[in-house]
Short mmCIF file of C-alpha atoms and ligand atoms in Angstrom, two decimals:
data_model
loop_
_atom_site.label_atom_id
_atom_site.label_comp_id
_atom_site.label_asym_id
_atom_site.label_seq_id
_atom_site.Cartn_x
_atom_site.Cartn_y
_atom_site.Cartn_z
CA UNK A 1 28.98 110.83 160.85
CA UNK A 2 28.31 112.78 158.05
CA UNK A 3 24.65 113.60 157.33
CA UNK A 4 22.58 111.41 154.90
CA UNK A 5 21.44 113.30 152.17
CA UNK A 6 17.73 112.73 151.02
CA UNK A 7 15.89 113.28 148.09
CA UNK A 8 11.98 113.80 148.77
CA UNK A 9 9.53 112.55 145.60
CA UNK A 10 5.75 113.94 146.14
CA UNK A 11 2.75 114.58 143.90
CA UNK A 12 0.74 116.76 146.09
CA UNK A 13 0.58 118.78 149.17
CA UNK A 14 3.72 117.32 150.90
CA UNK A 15 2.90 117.74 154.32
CA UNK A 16 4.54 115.11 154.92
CA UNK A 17 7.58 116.52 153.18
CA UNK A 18 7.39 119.46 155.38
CA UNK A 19 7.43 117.73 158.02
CA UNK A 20 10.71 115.70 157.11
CA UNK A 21 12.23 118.80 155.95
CA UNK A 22 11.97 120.93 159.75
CA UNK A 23 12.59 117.95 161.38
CA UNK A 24 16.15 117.93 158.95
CA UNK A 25 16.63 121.10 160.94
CA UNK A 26 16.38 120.51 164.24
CA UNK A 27 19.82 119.18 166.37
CA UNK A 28 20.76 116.51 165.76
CA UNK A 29 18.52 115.10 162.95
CA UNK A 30 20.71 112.10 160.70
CA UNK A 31 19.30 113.51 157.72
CA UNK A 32 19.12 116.44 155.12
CA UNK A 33 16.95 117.25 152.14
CA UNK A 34 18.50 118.34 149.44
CA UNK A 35 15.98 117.40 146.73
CA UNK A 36 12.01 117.54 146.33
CA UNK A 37 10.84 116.71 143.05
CA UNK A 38 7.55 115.73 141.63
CA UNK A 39 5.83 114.07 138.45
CA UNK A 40 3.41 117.21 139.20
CA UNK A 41 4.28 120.51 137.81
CA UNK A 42 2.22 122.18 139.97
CA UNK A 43 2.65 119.93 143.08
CA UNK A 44 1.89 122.32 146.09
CA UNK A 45 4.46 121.08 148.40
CA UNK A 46 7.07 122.26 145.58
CA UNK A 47 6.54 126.09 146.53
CA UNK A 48 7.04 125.39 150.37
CA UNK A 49 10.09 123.69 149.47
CA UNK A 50 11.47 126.25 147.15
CA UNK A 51 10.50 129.01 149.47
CA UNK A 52 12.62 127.23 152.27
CA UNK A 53 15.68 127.13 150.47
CA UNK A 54 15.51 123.99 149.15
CA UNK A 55 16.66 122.92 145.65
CA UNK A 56 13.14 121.28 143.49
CA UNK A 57 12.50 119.52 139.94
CA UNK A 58 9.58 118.42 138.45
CA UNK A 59 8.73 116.55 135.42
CA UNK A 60 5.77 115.36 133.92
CA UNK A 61 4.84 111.85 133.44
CA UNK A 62 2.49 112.48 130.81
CA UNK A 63 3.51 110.58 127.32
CA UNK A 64 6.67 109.04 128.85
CA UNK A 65 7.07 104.98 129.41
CA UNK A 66 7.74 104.45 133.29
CA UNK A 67 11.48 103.63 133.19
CA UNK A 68 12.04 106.58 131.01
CA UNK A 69 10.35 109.31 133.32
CA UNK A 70 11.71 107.11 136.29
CA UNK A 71 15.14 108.13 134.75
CA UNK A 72 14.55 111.54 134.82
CA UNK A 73 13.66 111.83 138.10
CA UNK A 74 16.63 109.32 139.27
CA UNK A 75 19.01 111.49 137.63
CA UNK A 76 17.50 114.85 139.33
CA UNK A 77 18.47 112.83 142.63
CA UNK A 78 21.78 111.56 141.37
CA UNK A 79 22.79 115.49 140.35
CA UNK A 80 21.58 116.93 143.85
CA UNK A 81 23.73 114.17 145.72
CA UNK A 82 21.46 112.10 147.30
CA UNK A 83 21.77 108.76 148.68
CA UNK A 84 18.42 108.08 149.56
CA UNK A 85 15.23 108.80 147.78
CA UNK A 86 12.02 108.96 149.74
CA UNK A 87 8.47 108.93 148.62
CA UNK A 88 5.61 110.97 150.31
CA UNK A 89 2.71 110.96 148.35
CA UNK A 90 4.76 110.07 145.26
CA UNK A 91 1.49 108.48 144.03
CA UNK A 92 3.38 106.42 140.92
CA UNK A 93 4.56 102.95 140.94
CA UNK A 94 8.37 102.60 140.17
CA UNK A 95 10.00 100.58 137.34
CA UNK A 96 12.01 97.28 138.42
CA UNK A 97 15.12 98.72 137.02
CA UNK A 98 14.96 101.99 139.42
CA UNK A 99 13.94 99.87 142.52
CA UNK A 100 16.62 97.43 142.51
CA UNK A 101 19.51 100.11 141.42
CA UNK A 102 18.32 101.85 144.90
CA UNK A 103 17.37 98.67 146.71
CA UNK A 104 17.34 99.39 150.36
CA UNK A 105 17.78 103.17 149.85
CA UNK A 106 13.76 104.08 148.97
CA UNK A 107 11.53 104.89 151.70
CA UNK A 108 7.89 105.09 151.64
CA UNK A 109 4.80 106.41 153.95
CA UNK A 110 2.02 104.13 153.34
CA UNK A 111 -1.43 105.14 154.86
CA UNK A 112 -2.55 102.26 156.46
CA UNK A 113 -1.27 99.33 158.43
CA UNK A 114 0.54 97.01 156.10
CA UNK A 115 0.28 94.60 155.42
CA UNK A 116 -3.35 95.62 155.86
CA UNK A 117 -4.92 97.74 152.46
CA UNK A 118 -1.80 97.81 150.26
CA UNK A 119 -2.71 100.55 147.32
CA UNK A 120 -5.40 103.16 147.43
CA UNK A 121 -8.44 103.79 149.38
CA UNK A 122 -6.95 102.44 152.46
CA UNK A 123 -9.10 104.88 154.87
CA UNK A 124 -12.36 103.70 153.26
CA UNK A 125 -11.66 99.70 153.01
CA UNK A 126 -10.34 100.28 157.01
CA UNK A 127 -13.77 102.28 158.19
CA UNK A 128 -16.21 99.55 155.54
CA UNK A 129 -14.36 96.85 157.38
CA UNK A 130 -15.06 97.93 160.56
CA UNK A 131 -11.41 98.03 162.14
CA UNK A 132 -10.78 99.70 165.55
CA UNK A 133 -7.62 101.54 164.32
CA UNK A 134 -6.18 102.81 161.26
CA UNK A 135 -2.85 103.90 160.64
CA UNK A 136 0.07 104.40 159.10
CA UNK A 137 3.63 102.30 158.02
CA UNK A 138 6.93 103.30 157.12
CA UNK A 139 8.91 100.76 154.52
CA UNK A 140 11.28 99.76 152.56
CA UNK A 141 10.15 99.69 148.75
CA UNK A 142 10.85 96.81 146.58
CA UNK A 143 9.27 95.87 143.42
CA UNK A 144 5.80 94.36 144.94
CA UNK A 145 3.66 96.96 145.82
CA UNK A 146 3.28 98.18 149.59
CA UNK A 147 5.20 95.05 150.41
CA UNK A 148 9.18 95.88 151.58
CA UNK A 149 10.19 95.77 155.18
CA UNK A 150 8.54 97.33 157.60
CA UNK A 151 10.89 99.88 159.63
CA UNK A 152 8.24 101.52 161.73
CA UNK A 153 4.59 101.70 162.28
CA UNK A 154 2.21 103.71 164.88
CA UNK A 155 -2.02 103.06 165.11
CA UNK A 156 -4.53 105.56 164.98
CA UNK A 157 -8.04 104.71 166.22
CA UNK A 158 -11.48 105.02 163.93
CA UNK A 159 -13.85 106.29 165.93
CA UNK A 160 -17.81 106.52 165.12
CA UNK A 161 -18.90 108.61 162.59
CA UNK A 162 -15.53 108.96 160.87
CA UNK A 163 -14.85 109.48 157.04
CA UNK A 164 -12.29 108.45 154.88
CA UNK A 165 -11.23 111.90 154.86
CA UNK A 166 -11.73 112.71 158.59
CA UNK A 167 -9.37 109.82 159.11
CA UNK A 168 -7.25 110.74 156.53
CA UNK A 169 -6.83 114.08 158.45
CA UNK A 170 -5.70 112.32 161.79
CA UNK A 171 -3.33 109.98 160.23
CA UNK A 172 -1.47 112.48 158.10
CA UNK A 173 -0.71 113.96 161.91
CA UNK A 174 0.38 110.57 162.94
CA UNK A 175 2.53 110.58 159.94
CA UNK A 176 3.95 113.53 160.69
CA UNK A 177 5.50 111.87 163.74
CA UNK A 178 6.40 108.63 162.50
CA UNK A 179 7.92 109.57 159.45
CA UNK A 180 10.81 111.57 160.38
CA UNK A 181 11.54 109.51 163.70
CA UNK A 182 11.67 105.96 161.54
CA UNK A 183 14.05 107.89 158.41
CA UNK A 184 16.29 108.95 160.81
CA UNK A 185 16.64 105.59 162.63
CA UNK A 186 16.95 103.84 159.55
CA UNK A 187 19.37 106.47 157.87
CA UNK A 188 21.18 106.89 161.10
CA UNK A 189 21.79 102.68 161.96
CA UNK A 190 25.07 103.09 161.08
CA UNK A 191 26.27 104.32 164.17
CA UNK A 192 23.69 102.37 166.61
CA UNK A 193 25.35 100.38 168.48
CA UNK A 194 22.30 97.67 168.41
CA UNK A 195 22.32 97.44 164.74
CA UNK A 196 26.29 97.12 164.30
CA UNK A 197 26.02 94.37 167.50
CA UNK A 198 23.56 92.85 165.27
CA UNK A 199 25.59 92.46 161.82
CA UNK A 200 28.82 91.67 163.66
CA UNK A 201 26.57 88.29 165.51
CA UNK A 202 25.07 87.33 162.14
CA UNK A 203 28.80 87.22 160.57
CA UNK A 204 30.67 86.14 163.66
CA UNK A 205 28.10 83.13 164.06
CA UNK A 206 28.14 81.95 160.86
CA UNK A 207 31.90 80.45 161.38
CA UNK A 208 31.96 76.85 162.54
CA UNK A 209 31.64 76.14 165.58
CA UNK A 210 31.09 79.73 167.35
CA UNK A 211 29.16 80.70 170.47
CA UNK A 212 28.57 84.40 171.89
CA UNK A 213 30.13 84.74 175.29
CA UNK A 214 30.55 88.39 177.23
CA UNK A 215 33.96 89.53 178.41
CA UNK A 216 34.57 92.29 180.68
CA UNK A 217 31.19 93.46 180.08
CA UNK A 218 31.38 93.72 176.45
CA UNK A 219 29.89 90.52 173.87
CA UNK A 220 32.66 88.82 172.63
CA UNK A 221 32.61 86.13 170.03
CA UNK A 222 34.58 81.79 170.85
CA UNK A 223 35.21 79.31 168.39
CA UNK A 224 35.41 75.81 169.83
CA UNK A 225 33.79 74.37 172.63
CA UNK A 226 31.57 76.19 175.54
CA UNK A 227 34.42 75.18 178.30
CA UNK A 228 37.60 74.98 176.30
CA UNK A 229 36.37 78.04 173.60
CA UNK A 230 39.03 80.68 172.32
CA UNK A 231 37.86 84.37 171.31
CA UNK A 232 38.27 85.76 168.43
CA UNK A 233 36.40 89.09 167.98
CA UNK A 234 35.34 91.30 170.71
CA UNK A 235 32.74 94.45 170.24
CA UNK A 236 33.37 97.41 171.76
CA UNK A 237 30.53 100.24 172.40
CA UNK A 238 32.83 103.68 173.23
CA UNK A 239 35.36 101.57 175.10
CA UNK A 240 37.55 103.46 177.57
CA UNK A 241 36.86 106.53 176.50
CA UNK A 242 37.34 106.23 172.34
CA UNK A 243 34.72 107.13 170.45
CA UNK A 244 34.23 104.28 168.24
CA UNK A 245 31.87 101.35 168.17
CA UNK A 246 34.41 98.90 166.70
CA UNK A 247 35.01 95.10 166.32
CA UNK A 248 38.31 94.03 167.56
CA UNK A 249 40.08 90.66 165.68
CA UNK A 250 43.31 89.37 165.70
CA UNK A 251 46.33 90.61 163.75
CA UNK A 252 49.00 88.16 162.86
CA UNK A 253 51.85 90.81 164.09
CA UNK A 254 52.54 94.11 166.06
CA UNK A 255 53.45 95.33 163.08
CA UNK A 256 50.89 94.70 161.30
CA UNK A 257 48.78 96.10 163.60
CA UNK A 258 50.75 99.12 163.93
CA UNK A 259 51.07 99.43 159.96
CA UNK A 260 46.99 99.39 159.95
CA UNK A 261 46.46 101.89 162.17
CA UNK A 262 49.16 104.10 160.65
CA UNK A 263 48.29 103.56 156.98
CA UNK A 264 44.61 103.53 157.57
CA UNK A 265 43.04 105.89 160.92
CA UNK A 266 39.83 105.97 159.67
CA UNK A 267 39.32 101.99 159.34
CA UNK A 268 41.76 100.86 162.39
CA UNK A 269 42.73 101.72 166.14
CA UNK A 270 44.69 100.32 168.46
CA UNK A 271 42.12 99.85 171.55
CA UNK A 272 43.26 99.98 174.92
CA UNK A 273 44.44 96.91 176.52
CA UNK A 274 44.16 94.40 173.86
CA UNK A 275 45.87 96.49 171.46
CA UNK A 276 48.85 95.00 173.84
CA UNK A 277 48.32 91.83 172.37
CA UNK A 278 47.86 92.01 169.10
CA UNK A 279 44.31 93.16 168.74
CA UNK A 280 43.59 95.88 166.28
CA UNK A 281 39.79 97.47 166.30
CA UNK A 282 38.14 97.83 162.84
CA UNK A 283 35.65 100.97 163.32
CA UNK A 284 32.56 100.34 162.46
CA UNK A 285 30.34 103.91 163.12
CA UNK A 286 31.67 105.42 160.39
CA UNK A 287 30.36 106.01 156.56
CA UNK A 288 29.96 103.12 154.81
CA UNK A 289 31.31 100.37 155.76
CA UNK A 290 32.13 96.80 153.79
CA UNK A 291 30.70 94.52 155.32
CA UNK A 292 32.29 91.95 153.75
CA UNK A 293 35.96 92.99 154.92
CA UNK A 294 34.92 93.13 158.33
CA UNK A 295 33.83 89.43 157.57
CA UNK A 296 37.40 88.66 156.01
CA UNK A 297 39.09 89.79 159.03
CA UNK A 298 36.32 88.09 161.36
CA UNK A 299 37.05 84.56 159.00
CA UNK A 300 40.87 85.39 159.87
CA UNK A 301 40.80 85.89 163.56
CA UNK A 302 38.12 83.06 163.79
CA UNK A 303 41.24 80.98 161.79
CA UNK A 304 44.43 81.93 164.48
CA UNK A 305 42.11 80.50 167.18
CA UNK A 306 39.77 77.81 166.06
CA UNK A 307 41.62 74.08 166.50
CA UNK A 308 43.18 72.73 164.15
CA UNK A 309 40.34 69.96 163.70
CA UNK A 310 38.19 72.79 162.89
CA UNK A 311 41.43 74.70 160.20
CA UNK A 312 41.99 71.35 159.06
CA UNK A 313 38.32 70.65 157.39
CA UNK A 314 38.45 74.60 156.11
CA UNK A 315 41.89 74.65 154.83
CA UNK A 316 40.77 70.97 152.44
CA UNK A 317 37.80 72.94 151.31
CA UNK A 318 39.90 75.47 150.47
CA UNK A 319 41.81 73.99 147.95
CA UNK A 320 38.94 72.45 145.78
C1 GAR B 1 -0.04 110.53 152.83
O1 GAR B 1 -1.11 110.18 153.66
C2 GAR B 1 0.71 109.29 152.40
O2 GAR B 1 0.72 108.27 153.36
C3 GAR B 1 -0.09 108.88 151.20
O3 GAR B 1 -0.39 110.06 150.54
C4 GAR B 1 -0.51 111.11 151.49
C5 GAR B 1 0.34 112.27 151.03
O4 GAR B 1 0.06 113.41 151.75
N1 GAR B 1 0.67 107.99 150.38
C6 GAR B 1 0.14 107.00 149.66
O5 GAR B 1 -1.05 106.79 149.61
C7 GAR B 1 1.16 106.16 148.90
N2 GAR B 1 0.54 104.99 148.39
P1 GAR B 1 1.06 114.64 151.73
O6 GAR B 1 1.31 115.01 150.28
O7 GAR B 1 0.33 115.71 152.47
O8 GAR B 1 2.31 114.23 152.43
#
């Protein structure tokens, strides 16, 4: 897969920027940075950045309405490429237009544990509150404040005598940890073979009448009953030696099949074994992927196999 490209917003120090950006350069890593840019001219983590090679922008917020200065800085990310945009330290709210053009593609660090002390002074309000741990949360950003999904979180403990800014200190190193290891899981999802199980069971099992049921080893997906049940999409983790994680359905021909696979090699395979029978896999580790094809074909397989009792009720619906 190719690497996600990420665009890093800060207004100060950007350690935490640094550490996203060596972590982009160790094996391996899902990611790269090919942005930072700040609403701080002088922004120190801009330097670092610059002096490792990396493209930067910055851009003032002073005078400027949010959505207009949220433009500019949208459209610095948009010219370097990047597909994600992710905040450390970007201490500005964004406008609703900006968050829900990029909705699930911004990433924030958040210094506490949500949904614990959403906005500032989260250190203090922890330590004055007497909590055993502070910490940190990585999240999705949507237009309430602090609030989006939570991708990853890890606890650091307040011990006597601490500060805001002594604790500060510690969890900026726990940050340093969590933040690249919960981007690159969340960037890299597309070819885990969890998450892709996980999308293929919500759509499979949304069709009448479906149950999950393994075969040889690998989940496979029945519509009608538990005993008399007919499959109609198997998933396949590296099967037999190919390198995709794929979802096989049902083609109506061997031609078709064959015409798929020809036509279209980075979308379809033939898979060992059921490609026999009229099987074709759709891949699913590769760059983005519609999700709702892969539920067209799942509605089509689920259609050649599900009795007609089941067709029937569908094919009525249909019409109206
Ligand atoms: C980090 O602790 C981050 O969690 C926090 O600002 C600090 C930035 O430090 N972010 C927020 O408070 C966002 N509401 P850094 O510039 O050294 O990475």
């Amino acid at each position: 897969m190719p690497k996600a490209k990420v665009a890093i917003f800060i207004s100060g120090g950007g350690t935490n920027m640094a550490a996203l950006l060596y972590a982009s350069r160790l094996p391996d890593c899902p990611f790269e940075v090919v942005l930072v840019a700040s609403n701080k001219e002088g922004a120190g983590g801009l330097k670092l950045a610059e002096a490792e090679g990396i493209s930067t922008f910055a851009h003032s917020h002073k005078g400027m309405e949010r959505a207009e200065h949220d433009a500019v800085m949208e459209r610095a990310a948009q010219d370097a490429g990047a597909d994600y945009i992710v905040l450390a330290g970007y201490m500005r709210i964004l406008s609703q237009e900006f968050v829900s053009s990029w909705a699930g593609k911004i990433i924030n660090i958040h210094p506490s544990l949500l949904p614990k002390y959403k906005g500032l002074d989260t250190h203090m309000r922890a330590i004055e509150a007497g909590d055993s741990h502070g910490g940190a949360t990585v999240h999705l950003v949507t237009q309430e404040l602090d609030s989006g999904a939570i991708l990853e979180q890890v606890k650091v403990a307040i011990v006597p005598g601490d500060t805001p800014v002594s604790l500060a200190e510690r969890v900026k190193l726990a940050e340093h940890q969590l933040y690249p290891r919960a981007l690159s899981a969340y960037v890299g999802r597309g070819s885990d073979p969890a998450f892709l199980l996980d999308k293929v069971r919500e759509l499979a099992l949304k069709l009448p009448e479906t149950h999950e049921r393994e075969s040889h080893g690998s989940p496979g997906f029945r519509v009608g009953t538990e005993k008399s049940g007919k499959f109609f999409a198997h998933f396949n983790d590296q099967h037999h030696g190919s390198e995709h994680v794929a979802v096989l359905v049902k083609t109506g021909s061997m031609d078709e099949l064959l015409s798929l696979v020809e036509t279209q090699p980075g979308t379809y395979f033939k898979p060992a074994y059921y490609g026999a029978s009229g099987w074709v896999g759709v891949i699913l580790n590769r760059p983005d992927v519609d999700w709702d094809h892969v539920s067209e074909w799942l509605e089509r397989s689920w259609h050649s196999v599900a009795p007609n009792r089941l067709t029937k009720l569908i094919d009525a619906a249909d019409q109206f």
